[in-house]
mmCIF file of C-alpha atoms and ligand atoms in Angstrom:
data_model
loop_
_atom_site.group_PDB
_atom_site.id
_atom_site.type_symbol
_atom_site.label_atom_id
_atom_site.label_comp_id
_atom_site.label_asym_id
_atom_site.label_seq_id
_atom_site.Cartn_x
_atom_site.Cartn_y
_atom_site.Cartn_z
ATOM 1 C CA MET A 1 115.726 86.706 104.043
ATOM 2 C CA THR A 2 112.441 85.881 105.687
ATOM 3 C CA ILE A 3 109.019 87.504 105.889
ATOM 4 C CA LEU A 4 107.201 87.529 109.237
ATOM 5 C CA VAL A 5 103.468 87.030 108.675
ATOM 6 C CA THR A 6 101.560 87.987 111.819
ATOM 7 C CA GLY A 7 98.082 86.437 111.771
ATOM 8 C CA GLY A 8 99.339 84.075 109.061
ATOM 9 C CA ALA A 9 96.947 81.287 110.085
ATOM 10 C CA GLY A 10 93.925 83.517 109.438
ATOM 11 C CA TYR A 11 91.820 83.829 106.307
ATOM 12 C CA ILE A 12 93.842 86.354 104.310
ATOM 13 C CA GLY A 13 97.244 85.615 105.858
ATOM 14 C CA SER A 14 97.075 81.909 104.989
ATOM 15 C CA HIS A 15 96.388 82.672 101.322
ATOM 16 C CA VAL A 16 99.247 85.169 101.267
ATOM 17 C CA VAL A 17 101.588 82.504 102.674
ATOM 18 C CA THR A 18 100.758 80.179 99.726
ATOM 19 C CA VAL A 19 101.641 82.921 97.238
ATOM 20 C CA LEU A 20 104.892 83.871 98.993
ATOM 21 C CA LEU A 21 106.083 80.266 99.235
ATOM 22 C CA ALA A 22 105.162 79.630 95.595
ATOM 23 C CA ALA A 23 107.353 82.639 94.712
ATOM 24 C CA GLY A 24 110.288 81.055 96.571
ATOM 25 C CA ARG A 25 110.166 83.439 99.568
ATOM 26 C CA LYS A 26 110.777 82.230 103.121
ATOM 27 C CA VAL A 27 108.133 82.923 105.767
ATOM 28 C CA VAL A 28 107.529 82.536 109.467
ATOM 29 C CA VAL A 29 103.941 82.628 110.748
ATOM 30 C CA LEU A 30 103.150 84.174 114.129
ATOM 31 C CA ASP A 31 99.616 83.666 115.438
ATOM 32 C CA ASN A 32 97.825 83.288 118.776
ATOM 33 C CA PHE A 33 94.987 81.295 117.127
ATOM 34 C CA CYS A 34 92.267 83.432 118.707
ATOM 35 C CA ASN A 35 90.413 83.259 115.379
ATOM 36 C CA SER A 36 92.064 80.358 113.578
ATOM 37 C CA ASP A 37 93.346 76.854 114.100
ATOM 38 C CA PRO A 38 96.891 75.430 114.102
ATOM 39 C CA SER A 39 95.729 72.810 111.551
ATOM 40 C CA VAL A 40 95.755 75.629 108.964
ATOM 41 C CA VAL A 41 99.557 75.619 109.145
ATOM 42 C CA GLU A 42 99.644 71.864 108.411
ATOM 43 C CA ARG A 43 97.327 72.446 105.470
ATOM 44 C CA LEU A 44 99.623 75.207 104.217
ATOM 45 C CA GLU A 45 102.490 72.699 104.267
ATOM 46 C CA ARG A 46 100.370 70.222 102.276
ATOM 47 C CA ILE A 47 99.440 72.849 99.700
ATOM 48 C CA THR A 48 102.919 74.255 99.225
ATOM 49 C CA GLY A 49 105.139 71.248 99.955
ATOM 50 C CA CYS A 50 107.280 73.601 102.075
ATOM 51 C CA PRO A 51 107.826 73.700 105.819
ATOM 52 C CA VAL A 52 105.978 76.618 107.425
ATOM 53 C CA PRO A 53 107.732 77.672 110.638
ATOM 54 C CA LEU A 54 105.230 78.691 113.276
ATOM 55 C CA VAL A 55 105.536 80.829 116.403
ATOM 56 C CA HIS A 56 102.512 80.448 118.675
ATOM 57 C CA SER A 57 102.430 83.877 120.279
ATOM 58 C CA ASP A 58 100.429 87.028 120.768
ATOM 59 C CA VAL A 59 101.770 89.883 118.669
ATOM 60 C CA ARG A 60 101.723 91.967 121.879
ATOM 61 C CA ASP A 61 104.509 89.779 123.329
ATOM 62 C CA ARG A 62 107.253 92.187 122.235
ATOM 63 C CA GLU A 63 110.184 90.047 123.402
ATOM 64 C CA ARG A 64 108.840 86.998 121.599
ATOM 65 C CA VAL A 65 108.315 88.989 118.398
ATOM 66 C CA ALA A 66 111.822 90.511 118.632
ATOM 67 C CA ASP A 67 113.282 87.054 119.203
ATOM 68 C CA THR A 68 111.379 85.775 116.135
ATOM 69 C CA LEU A 69 112.730 88.614 113.978
ATOM 70 C CA ARG A 70 116.253 87.808 115.118
ATOM 71 C CA ARG A 71 116.097 84.023 114.964
ATOM 72 C CA PHE A 72 114.575 83.825 111.503
ATOM 73 C CA GLY A 73 116.573 86.672 109.936
ATOM 74 C CA VAL A 74 113.391 88.594 109.121
ATOM 75 C CA ASP A 75 113.714 91.593 106.787
ATOM 76 C CA SER A 76 110.034 92.442 106.249
ATOM 77 C CA VAL A 77 106.728 92.004 108.034
ATOM 78 C CA ILE A 78 103.152 91.637 106.833
ATOM 79 C CA HIS A 79 100.865 92.488 109.737
ATOM 80 C CA PHE A 80 97.447 90.787 109.615
ATOM 81 C CA ALA A 81 97.048 89.930 113.309
ATOM 82 C CA GLY A 82 94.099 91.732 114.849
ATOM 83 C CA LEU A 83 90.386 91.624 115.506
ATOM 84 C CA LYS A 84 88.015 92.449 112.656
ATOM 85 C CA ALA A 85 84.313 92.149 113.498
ATOM 86 C CA VAL A 86 82.651 95.559 113.276
ATOM 87 C CA GLY A 87 79.662 94.713 115.511
ATOM 88 C CA GLU A 88 81.801 93.080 118.191
ATOM 89 C CA SER A 89 84.134 96.096 118.217
ATOM 90 C CA VAL A 90 81.232 98.276 119.390
ATOM 91 C CA SER A 91 80.627 96.087 122.444
ATOM 92 C CA LYS A 92 84.325 95.297 123.108
ATOM 93 C CA PRO A 93 86.270 98.487 122.277
ATOM 94 C CA ILE A 94 89.019 97.832 124.827
ATOM 95 C CA GLU A 95 89.752 94.401 123.341
ATOM 96 C CA TYR A 96 89.767 95.879 119.834
ATOM 97 C CA TYR A 97 92.053 98.803 120.618
ATOM 98 C CA GLY A 98 94.276 96.438 122.623
ATOM 99 C CA ALA A 99 94.655 93.814 119.894
ATOM 100 C CA ASN A 100 94.864 96.229 116.975
ATOM 101 C CA ILE A 101 96.598 99.377 118.264
ATOM 102 C CA GLN A 102 98.621 97.962 121.153
ATOM 103 C CA GLY A 103 99.470 94.982 118.933
ATOM 104 C CA THR A 104 100.846 97.267 116.229
ATOM 105 C CA ILE A 105 102.831 99.414 118.692
ATOM 106 C CA SER A 106 104.366 96.316 120.200
ATOM 107 C CA LEU A 107 105.289 95.018 116.741
ATOM 108 C CA LEU A 108 106.837 98.389 115.806
ATOM 109 C CA GLU A 109 108.925 98.392 118.998
ATOM 110 C CA ALA A 110 110.228 94.923 118.207
ATOM 111 C CA MET A 111 110.945 95.918 114.600
ATOM 112 C CA GLN A 112 112.765 99.057 115.750
ATOM 113 C CA SER A 113 114.919 97.150 118.224
ATOM 114 C CA GLU A 114 115.854 94.562 115.571
ATOM 115 C CA LYS A 115 116.299 97.154 112.797
ATOM 116 C CA VAL A 116 113.601 95.705 110.567
ATOM 117 C CA GLY A 117 111.947 98.579 108.685
ATOM 118 C CA GLN A 118 109.761 97.078 105.953
ATOM 119 C CA LEU A 119 106.091 96.718 106.814
ATOM 120 C CA VAL A 120 102.921 95.921 104.879
ATOM 121 C CA PHE A 121 99.829 96.595 106.990
ATOM 122 C CA SER A 122 96.280 95.223 106.543
ATOM 123 C CA SER A 123 94.028 98.240 106.407
ATOM 124 C CA SER A 124 90.491 98.379 105.085
ATOM 125 C CA ALA A 125 88.182 100.367 102.835
ATOM 126 C CA THR A 126 86.232 100.963 106.035
ATOM 127 C CA VAL A 127 88.592 103.966 106.565
ATOM 128 C CA TYR A 128 86.641 105.803 103.814
ATOM 129 C CA GLY A 129 83.408 105.788 105.876
ATOM 130 C CA ASP A 130 80.276 106.590 103.873
ATOM 131 C CA PRO A 131 81.653 107.267 100.365
ATOM 132 C CA GLY A 132 81.390 110.874 99.180
ATOM 133 C CA TYR A 133 82.093 109.801 95.586
ATOM 134 C CA LEU A 134 82.705 106.648 93.567
ATOM 135 C CA PRO A 135 84.966 104.979 92.641
ATOM 136 C CA ILE A 136 86.931 105.622 95.822
ATOM 137 C CA ASP A 137 90.533 106.688 95.283
ATOM 138 C CA GLU A 138 93.171 107.006 97.984
ATOM 139 C CA SER A 139 92.672 110.774 98.373
ATOM 140 C CA HIS A 140 89.044 110.268 99.435
ATOM 141 C CA PRO A 141 88.582 111.703 102.962
ATOM 142 C CA THR A 142 88.833 109.152 105.765
ATOM 143 C CA SER A 143 86.537 108.690 108.757
ATOM 144 C CA ALA A 144 85.333 106.017 111.143
ATOM 145 C CA THR A 145 82.000 105.112 112.671
ATOM 146 C CA ASN A 146 82.988 102.225 114.940
ATOM 147 C CA PRO A 147 85.980 101.129 117.068
ATOM 148 C CA TYR A 148 87.203 98.619 114.438
ATOM 149 C CA GLY A 149 87.356 101.270 111.723
ATOM 150 C CA ARG A 150 88.825 103.796 114.155
ATOM 151 C CA SER A 151 91.575 101.346 115.115
ATOM 152 C CA LYS A 152 92.546 101.009 111.421
ATOM 153 C CA LEU A 153 92.543 104.789 110.990
ATOM 154 C CA HIS A 154 94.643 105.364 114.136
ATOM 155 C CA ILE A 155 97.144 102.735 113.018
ATOM 156 C CA GLU A 156 97.437 104.275 109.548
ATOM 157 C CA GLU A 157 98.107 107.713 111.121
ATOM 158 C CA MET A 158 100.587 106.236 113.572
ATOM 159 C CA LEU A 159 102.445 104.479 110.755
ATOM 160 C CA LYS A 160 102.588 107.734 108.810
ATOM 161 C CA ASP A 161 104.316 109.427 111.780
ATOM 162 C CA VAL A 162 106.722 106.519 112.157
ATOM 163 C CA ALA A 163 107.676 106.643 108.464
ATOM 164 C CA LEU A 164 108.182 110.430 108.689
ATOM 165 C CA ALA A 165 110.581 110.039 111.598
ATOM 166 C CA SER A 166 113.241 108.040 109.739
ATOM 167 C CA PRO A 167 113.932 106.925 106.159
ATOM 168 C CA SER A 168 114.743 103.469 107.505
ATOM 169 C CA TRP A 169 110.989 102.811 107.627
ATOM 170 C CA LYS A 170 109.246 101.635 104.452
ATOM 171 C CA ILE A 171 105.544 101.196 105.066
ATOM 172 C CA VAL A 172 102.559 100.353 102.877
ATOM 173 C CA CYS A 173 98.970 100.284 104.161
ATOM 174 C CA LEU A 174 96.796 98.145 101.906
ATOM 175 C CA ARG A 175 93.136 99.168 101.993
ATOM 176 C CA TYR A 176 91.193 96.009 101.168
ATOM 177 C CA PHE A 177 87.703 96.171 99.728
ATOM 178 C CA ASN A 178 85.637 92.960 100.219
ATOM 179 C CA PRO A 179 87.884 89.871 100.233
ATOM 180 C CA VAL A 180 86.031 86.654 99.304
ATOM 181 C CA GLY A 181 86.748 83.263 97.730
ATOM 182 C CA ALA A 182 89.277 80.600 98.631
ATOM 183 C CA HIS A 183 92.404 78.771 97.498
ATOM 184 C CA ALA A 184 91.864 76.428 94.527
ATOM 185 C CA SER A 185 92.898 73.409 96.642
ATOM 186 C CA GLY A 186 89.760 73.788 98.770
ATOM 187 C CA LEU A 187 91.990 73.270 101.845
ATOM 188 C CA ILE A 188 91.923 76.816 103.217
ATOM 189 C CA GLY A 189 89.283 79.552 103.209
ATOM 190 C CA GLU A 190 87.242 81.835 105.412
ATOM 191 C CA ASP A 191 86.073 80.038 108.531
ATOM 192 C CA PRO A 192 83.849 82.330 110.588
ATOM 193 C CA ALA A 193 82.753 81.176 114.037
ATOM 194 C CA GLY A 194 78.979 81.132 114.627
ATOM 195 C CA ILE A 195 76.489 82.808 112.321
ATOM 196 C CA PRO A 196 78.353 84.635 109.537
ATOM 197 C CA ASN A 197 77.853 88.419 109.430
ATOM 198 C CA ASN A 198 79.194 88.809 105.920
ATOM 199 C CA LEU A 199 77.431 87.994 102.680
ATOM 200 C CA MET A 200 79.669 85.362 101.077
ATOM 201 C CA PRO A 201 80.106 82.962 103.990
ATOM 202 C CA PHE A 202 76.368 83.218 104.669
ATOM 203 C CA VAL A 203 75.418 82.464 101.053
ATOM 204 C CA ALA A 204 77.889 79.546 101.056
ATOM 205 C CA GLN A 205 76.132 78.056 104.083
ATOM 206 C CA VAL A 206 72.748 78.435 102.367
ATOM 207 C CA ALA A 207 74.160 76.785 99.227
ATOM 208 C CA THR A 208 75.350 73.763 101.221
ATOM 209 C CA GLY A 209 72.089 73.452 103.152
ATOM 210 C CA GLN A 210 73.442 74.562 106.556
ATOM 211 C CA ARG A 211 71.070 77.556 106.534
ATOM 212 C CA SER A 212 67.650 77.679 104.943
ATOM 213 C CA PHE A 213 67.699 81.131 103.325
ATOM 214 C CA LEU A 214 69.572 84.394 102.935
ATOM 215 C CA ARG A 215 68.193 87.658 104.257
ATOM 216 C CA VAL A 216 68.853 90.392 101.703
ATOM 217 C CA PHE A 217 69.322 93.572 103.739
ATOM 218 C CA GLY A 218 67.256 96.137 101.835
ATOM 219 C CA GLN A 219 66.186 96.520 98.217
ATOM 220 C CA ASP A 220 65.578 100.266 98.281
ATOM 221 C CA TYR A 221 69.132 101.528 97.782
ATOM 222 C CA PRO A 222 69.905 103.812 94.843
ATOM 223 C CA THR A 223 71.632 100.971 92.929
ATOM 224 C CA SER A 224 70.760 99.081 89.718
ATOM 225 C CA ASP A 225 68.547 96.513 91.484
ATOM 226 C CA GLY A 226 68.102 98.270 94.835
ATOM 227 C CA THR A 227 70.478 95.994 96.795
ATOM 228 C CA GLY A 228 73.861 96.961 98.241
ATOM 229 C CA VAL A 229 76.851 97.099 95.892
ATOM 230 C CA ARG A 230 80.388 96.110 96.944
ATOM 231 C CA ASP A 231 83.788 95.567 95.356
ATOM 232 C CA TYR A 232 84.353 91.848 96.010
ATOM 233 C CA ILE A 233 87.965 90.842 95.463
ATOM 234 C CA HIS A 234 89.188 87.248 95.192
ATOM 235 C CA VAL A 235 91.456 86.462 98.135
ATOM 236 C CA MET A 236 94.084 85.022 95.746
ATOM 237 C CA ASP A 237 94.176 88.323 93.838
ATOM 238 C CA LEU A 238 94.507 90.056 97.196
ATOM 239 C CA ALA A 239 97.342 87.675 98.119
ATOM 240 C CA GLU A 240 99.188 88.469 94.893
ATOM 241 C CA GLY A 241 98.712 92.164 95.719
ATOM 242 C CA HIS A 242 100.654 91.588 98.972
ATOM 243 C CA SER A 243 103.484 89.945 97.100
ATOM 244 C CA ALA A 244 103.623 92.976 94.782
ATOM 245 C CA ALA A 245 103.505 95.324 97.798
ATOM 246 C CA LEU A 246 106.498 93.553 99.355
ATOM 247 C CA ARG A 247 108.500 94.078 96.167
ATOM 248 C CA PHE A 248 107.455 97.760 96.127
ATOM 249 C CA VAL A 249 108.211 98.432 99.772
ATOM 250 C CA ALA A 250 111.774 97.131 99.456
ATOM 251 C CA ASP A 251 112.897 100.272 97.612
ATOM 252 C CA HIS A 252 110.328 102.889 98.655
ATOM 253 C CA PRO A 253 111.056 104.584 101.984
ATOM 254 C CA GLY A 254 108.132 106.455 103.534
ATOM 255 C CA TRP A 255 104.404 105.721 103.822
ATOM 256 C CA ASN A 256 101.875 104.821 101.177
ATOM 257 C CA ALA A 257 98.211 103.797 101.318
ATOM 258 C CA ILE A 258 97.002 101.748 98.361
ATOM 259 C CA ASN A 259 93.555 100.342 97.521
ATOM 260 C CA LEU A 260 93.269 96.645 96.747
ATOM 261 C CA GLY A 261 89.996 96.227 94.883
ATOM 262 C CA THR A 262 88.796 95.288 91.415
ATOM 263 C CA GLY A 263 87.103 98.589 90.541
ATOM 264 C CA ARG A 264 83.861 96.710 89.821
ATOM 265 C CA GLY A 265 80.741 96.804 91.960
ATOM 266 C CA THR A 266 78.479 93.749 92.357
ATOM 267 C CA SER A 267 75.036 93.867 93.974
ATOM 268 C CA VAL A 268 73.748 91.353 96.517
ATOM 269 C CA LEU A 269 71.312 89.901 93.961
ATOM 270 C CA GLU A 270 74.058 89.638 91.328
ATOM 271 C CA MET A 271 76.177 87.729 93.828
ATOM 272 C CA VAL A 272 73.237 85.432 94.612
ATOM 273 C CA SER A 273 72.855 84.700 90.857
ATOM 274 C CA ALA A 274 76.588 84.007 90.533
ATOM 275 C CA PHE A 275 76.371 81.572 93.439
ATOM 276 C CA GLU A 276 73.368 79.867 91.857
ATOM 277 C CA ARG A 277 75.426 79.394 88.678
ATOM 278 C CA ALA A 278 78.362 77.990 90.664
ATOM 279 C CA SER A 279 76.262 75.596 92.739
ATOM 280 C CA GLY A 280 73.645 74.713 90.125
ATOM 281 C CA ARG A 281 71.008 75.225 92.816
ATOM 282 C CA PRO A 282 68.660 78.059 93.733
ATOM 283 C CA ILE A 283 69.708 80.172 96.742
ATOM 284 C CA PRO A 284 66.481 80.868 98.651
ATOM 285 C CA HIS A 285 66.425 84.503 99.741
ATOM 286 C CA GLU A 286 64.049 87.044 101.192
ATOM 287 C CA VAL A 287 64.308 90.825 101.252
ATOM 288 C CA VAL A 288 64.236 92.272 104.778
ATOM 289 C CA ASP A 289 64.953 95.737 106.224
ATOM 290 C CA ARG A 290 68.280 97.462 105.673
ATOM 291 C CA ARG A 291 71.057 96.529 108.108
ATOM 292 C CA PRO A 292 71.780 99.558 110.310
ATOM 293 C CA GLY A 293 75.042 101.284 109.375
ATOM 294 C CA ASP A 294 75.182 99.801 105.849
ATOM 295 C CA ILE A 295 76.107 101.979 102.897
ATOM 296 C CA ALA A 296 74.544 101.702 99.422
ATOM 297 C CA SER A 297 77.635 101.314 97.241
ATOM 298 C CA CYS A 298 81.367 101.010 97.684
ATOM 299 C CA TYR A 299 83.970 100.216 95.051
ATOM 300 C CA ALA A 300 87.600 101.052 94.494
ATOM 301 C CA ASP A 301 89.540 103.085 92.045
ATOM 302 C CA PRO A 302 92.393 100.553 91.645
ATOM 303 C CA THR A 303 94.593 102.824 89.468
ATOM 304 C CA LEU A 304 97.264 103.504 92.103
ATOM 305 C CA ALA A 305 97.860 99.793 92.741
ATOM 306 C CA ARG A 306 98.369 99.307 89.012
ATOM 307 C CA GLN A 307 100.778 102.252 88.833
ATOM 308 C CA LEU A 308 102.814 101.609 91.990
ATOM 309 C CA LEU A 309 102.619 97.849 92.386
ATOM 310 C CA GLY A 310 102.117 96.744 88.782
ATOM 311 C CA TRP A 311 99.227 94.671 90.133
ATOM 312 C CA GLN A 312 95.579 94.300 89.207
ATOM 313 C CA ALA A 313 92.872 91.799 90.052
ATOM 314 C CA THR A 314 92.177 89.191 87.392
ATOM 315 C CA ARG A 315 89.611 86.816 88.902
ATOM 316 C CA GLY A 316 85.860 87.289 88.515
ATOM 317 C CA VAL A 317 82.765 86.576 90.617
ATOM 318 C CA ASP A 318 82.281 83.081 89.162
ATOM 319 C CA ASP A 319 85.697 82.015 90.479
ATOM 320 C CA MET A 320 84.958 83.742 93.800
ATOM 321 C CA CYS A 321 81.739 81.702 94.163
ATOM 322 C CA SER A 322 83.020 78.323 92.942
ATOM 323 C CA SER A 323 86.127 78.431 95.158
ATOM 324 C CA THR A 324 84.023 79.482 98.168
ATOM 325 C CA LEU A 325 81.682 76.581 97.495
ATOM 326 C CA ALA A 326 84.513 74.040 97.147
ATOM 327 C CA TRP A 327 85.983 75.188 100.470
ATOM 328 C CA GLN A 328 82.579 75.157 102.181
ATOM 329 C CA LYS A 329 81.970 71.554 101.067
ATOM 330 C CA ASN A 330 85.443 70.518 102.299
ATOM 331 C CA ARG A 331 85.249 72.076 105.754
HETATM 332 P P1 NAD B 401 91.295 86.471 110.529
HETATM 333 O O1 NAD B 401 90.640 86.671 111.832
HETATM 334 O O2 NAD B 401 90.928 85.280 109.717
HETATM 335 O O3 NAD B 401 92.894 86.462 110.706
HETATM 336 C C1 NAD B 401 93.551 87.182 111.718
HETATM 337 C C2 NAD B 401 94.558 86.234 112.367
HETATM 338 O O4 NAD B 401 95.257 86.945 113.376
HETATM 339 C C3 NAD B 401 93.901 85.029 113.035
HETATM 340 O O5 NAD B 401 94.599 83.849 112.688
HETATM 341 C C4 NAD B 401 94.024 85.326 114.534
HETATM 342 O O6 NAD B 401 94.118 84.144 115.305
HETATM 343 C C5 NAD B 401 95.272 86.168 114.563
HETATM 344 N N1 NAD B 401 95.357 87.123 115.674
HETATM 345 C C6 NAD B 401 94.398 87.995 116.098
HETATM 346 N N2 NAD B 401 94.846 88.722 117.131
HETATM 347 C C7 NAD B 401 96.122 88.332 117.351
HETATM 348 C C8 NAD B 401 97.119 88.707 118.278
HETATM 349 N N3 NAD B 401 96.885 89.658 119.206
HETATM 350 N N4 NAD B 401 98.311 88.102 118.231
HETATM 351 C C9 NAD B 401 98.575 87.135 117.313
HETATM 352 N N5 NAD B 401 97.657 86.717 116.419
HETATM 353 C C10 NAD B 401 96.456 87.304 116.430
HETATM 354 O O7 NAD B 401 91.067 87.808 109.679
HETATM 355 P P2 NAD B 401 91.355 88.105 108.148
HETATM 356 O O8 NAD B 401 90.046 88.209 107.451
HETATM 357 O O9 NAD B 401 92.381 87.204 107.623
HETATM 358 O O10 NAD B 401 91.921 89.580 108.272
HETATM 359 C C11 NAD B 401 93.312 89.835 108.363
HETATM 360 C C12 NAD B 401 93.539 91.323 108.513
HETATM 361 O O11 NAD B 401 92.947 91.991 107.406
HETATM 362 C C13 NAD B 401 92.905 91.940 109.750
HETATM 363 O O12 NAD B 401 93.790 92.911 110.264
HETATM 364 C C14 NAD B 401 91.646 92.580 109.237
HETATM 365 O O13 NAD B 401 91.247 93.678 110.010
HETATM 366 C C15 NAD B 401 92.070 93.015 107.847
HETATM 367 N N6 NAD B 401 90.936 93.135 106.920
HETATM 368 C C16 NAD B 401 90.132 92.061 106.698
HETATM 369 C C17 NAD B 401 89.033 92.197 105.834
HETATM 370 C C18 NAD B 401 88.119 91.030 105.580
HETATM 371 O O14 NAD B 401 87.027 91.241 105.054
HETATM 372 N N7 NAD B 401 88.480 89.799 105.897
HETATM 373 C C19 NAD B 401 88.780 93.420 105.198
HETATM 374 C C20 NAD B 401 89.644 94.498 105.440
HETATM 375 C C21 NAD B 401 90.724 94.347 106.310
HETATM 376 C C1 UD1 B 402 81.790 94.407 106.063
HETATM 377 C C2 UD1 B 402 82.258 95.229 107.239
HETATM 378 C C3 UD1 B 402 83.378 96.164 106.801
HETATM 379 C C4 UD1 B 402 84.513 95.372 106.185
HETATM 380 C C5 UD1 B 402 83.956 94.591 105.003
HETATM 381 C C6 UD1 B 402 85.074 93.773 104.396
HETATM 382 C C7 UD1 B 402 80.243 95.388 108.610
HETATM 383 C C8 UD1 B 402 79.171 96.282 109.109
HETATM 384 N N1 UD1 B 402 81.121 95.955 107.775
HETATM 385 O O1 UD1 B 402 81.148 95.298 105.210
HETATM 386 O O2 UD1 B 402 83.889 96.882 107.878
HETATM 387 O O3 UD1 B 402 85.536 96.253 105.722
HETATM 388 O O4 UD1 B 402 82.886 93.742 105.458
HETATM 389 O O5 UD1 B 402 84.730 92.500 104.062
HETATM 390 O O6 UD1 B 402 80.350 94.228 108.984
HETATM 391 N N2 UD1 B 402 74.237 91.388 103.099
HETATM 392 C C9 UD1 B 402 72.978 90.829 103.003
HETATM 393 N N3 UD1 B 402 72.697 89.747 103.797
HETATM 394 C C10 UD1 B 402 73.617 89.206 104.665
HETATM 395 C C11 UD1 B 402 74.908 89.796 104.746
HETATM 396 C C12 UD1 B 402 75.172 90.909 103.946
HETATM 397 O O7 UD1 B 402 72.136 91.281 102.234
HETATM 398 O O8 UD1 B 402 73.297 88.235 105.370
HETATM 399 C C13 UD1 B 402 74.570 92.543 102.225
HETATM 400 C C14 UD1 B 402 74.947 93.803 102.953
HETATM 401 O O9 UD1 B 402 73.827 94.569 103.266
HETATM 402 C C15 UD1 B 402 75.891 94.468 101.934
HETATM 403 C C16 UD1 B 402 76.542 93.297 101.208
HETATM 404 O O10 UD1 B 402 75.683 92.186 101.445
HETATM 405 O O11 UD1 B 402 75.133 95.206 101.000
HETATM 406 C C17 UD1 B 402 77.939 92.973 101.725
HETATM 407 O O12 UD1 B 402 77.886 92.810 103.131
HETATM 408 P P1 UD1 B 402 79.152 92.300 103.963
HETATM 409 O O13 UD1 B 402 79.681 91.060 103.350
HETATM 410 O O14 UD1 B 402 78.745 92.255 105.402
HETATM 411 O O15 UD1 B 402 80.271 93.426 103.714
HETATM 412 P P2 UD1 B 402 80.223 95.007 104.001
HETATM 413 O O16 UD1 B 402 78.885 95.468 104.360
HETATM 414 O O17 UD1 B 402 80.846 95.675 102.847
#
């Protein structure tokens, strides 16, 4: 049986495909390449030595998705396809709700018509809003402060209703913390267009001389060194978490939300030091004002993932930085 990976040419999806193929699973990638490139699929074939069937389609094309489910004998779906930039979602809410919510409804309709009930959905720790306590477990209250986060929350709620309606649905929402790093081959990784918003791709561009210095957004947070603390998780650990979630979902009807994080917080300055170790070069940086909307600290309680999925992250910040650097040099 085959796994449909929507958004499989993107950053996280492509890494998940390498793990699934290495485990002997069959996949089909569906992507409209609005934030990725078809060459990623060729690189996936080079990495894995396996053919990677590709359907070039929008996930909102219900007939095309249903046809893909049928043609490839799909029995489970991992749904990555969607838009993910928080700032952009504020200026383009219609596009974000369209791609994320309409995209998921369309996928669910196709799955229902083809009697495919197993779904792993890419959610985000953004659904926890400003943390009320740390570490964040799955019973922490949810909230949203922007259209991107609200789309993830709406989808989670919608999926809960769908799973309640019939035991044929088996759904897991994975709440990712901060995915970083790249595949050891250096052939795939995060490839943001324009100026990166997120810390790791920005630091990587400073390390390789594409940008002159990093702006550290605030050093007056109530954290060990005053800079923001996040739970960075290696994308290969995250990918293995998806493989574990697929095994879990196969015999667990209903709806579950599970954190994928390491349980460890790392500050901006600690990440800068780790990158300096990985690159052997100083990372010039300058403290500037806080970024509006940022929170001080955010890290996961990863206990549920260990209990339900038998999975935990194993890779540390040094591997996150060295693999990011290798990818950045290769791009
Ligand atoms: P990405 O942009 O690299 O990958 C998304 C892929 O989906 C891209 O290849 C894009 O071309 C494709 N796509 C987008 N809209 C589509 C559509 N309508 N039809 C078909 N294909 C479409 O993003 P990513 O970082 O790999 O994120 C994957 C998922 O994980 C997203 O749903 C994102 O919201 C979620 N997520 C990401 C992070 C993160 O930090 N990267 C954190 C939490 C959650
Ligand atoms: C971002 C997203 C969040 C998403 C998460 C997952 C925003 C506002 N939020 O959050 O929805 O779930 O990624 O990856 O985009 N920093 C700097 N200088 C920089 C960039 C970042 O100091 O140039 C700091 C930030 O202030 C923060 C830390 O680095 O303390 C991490 O920032 P970032 O990588 O953008 O991730 P999040 O803020 O967690």
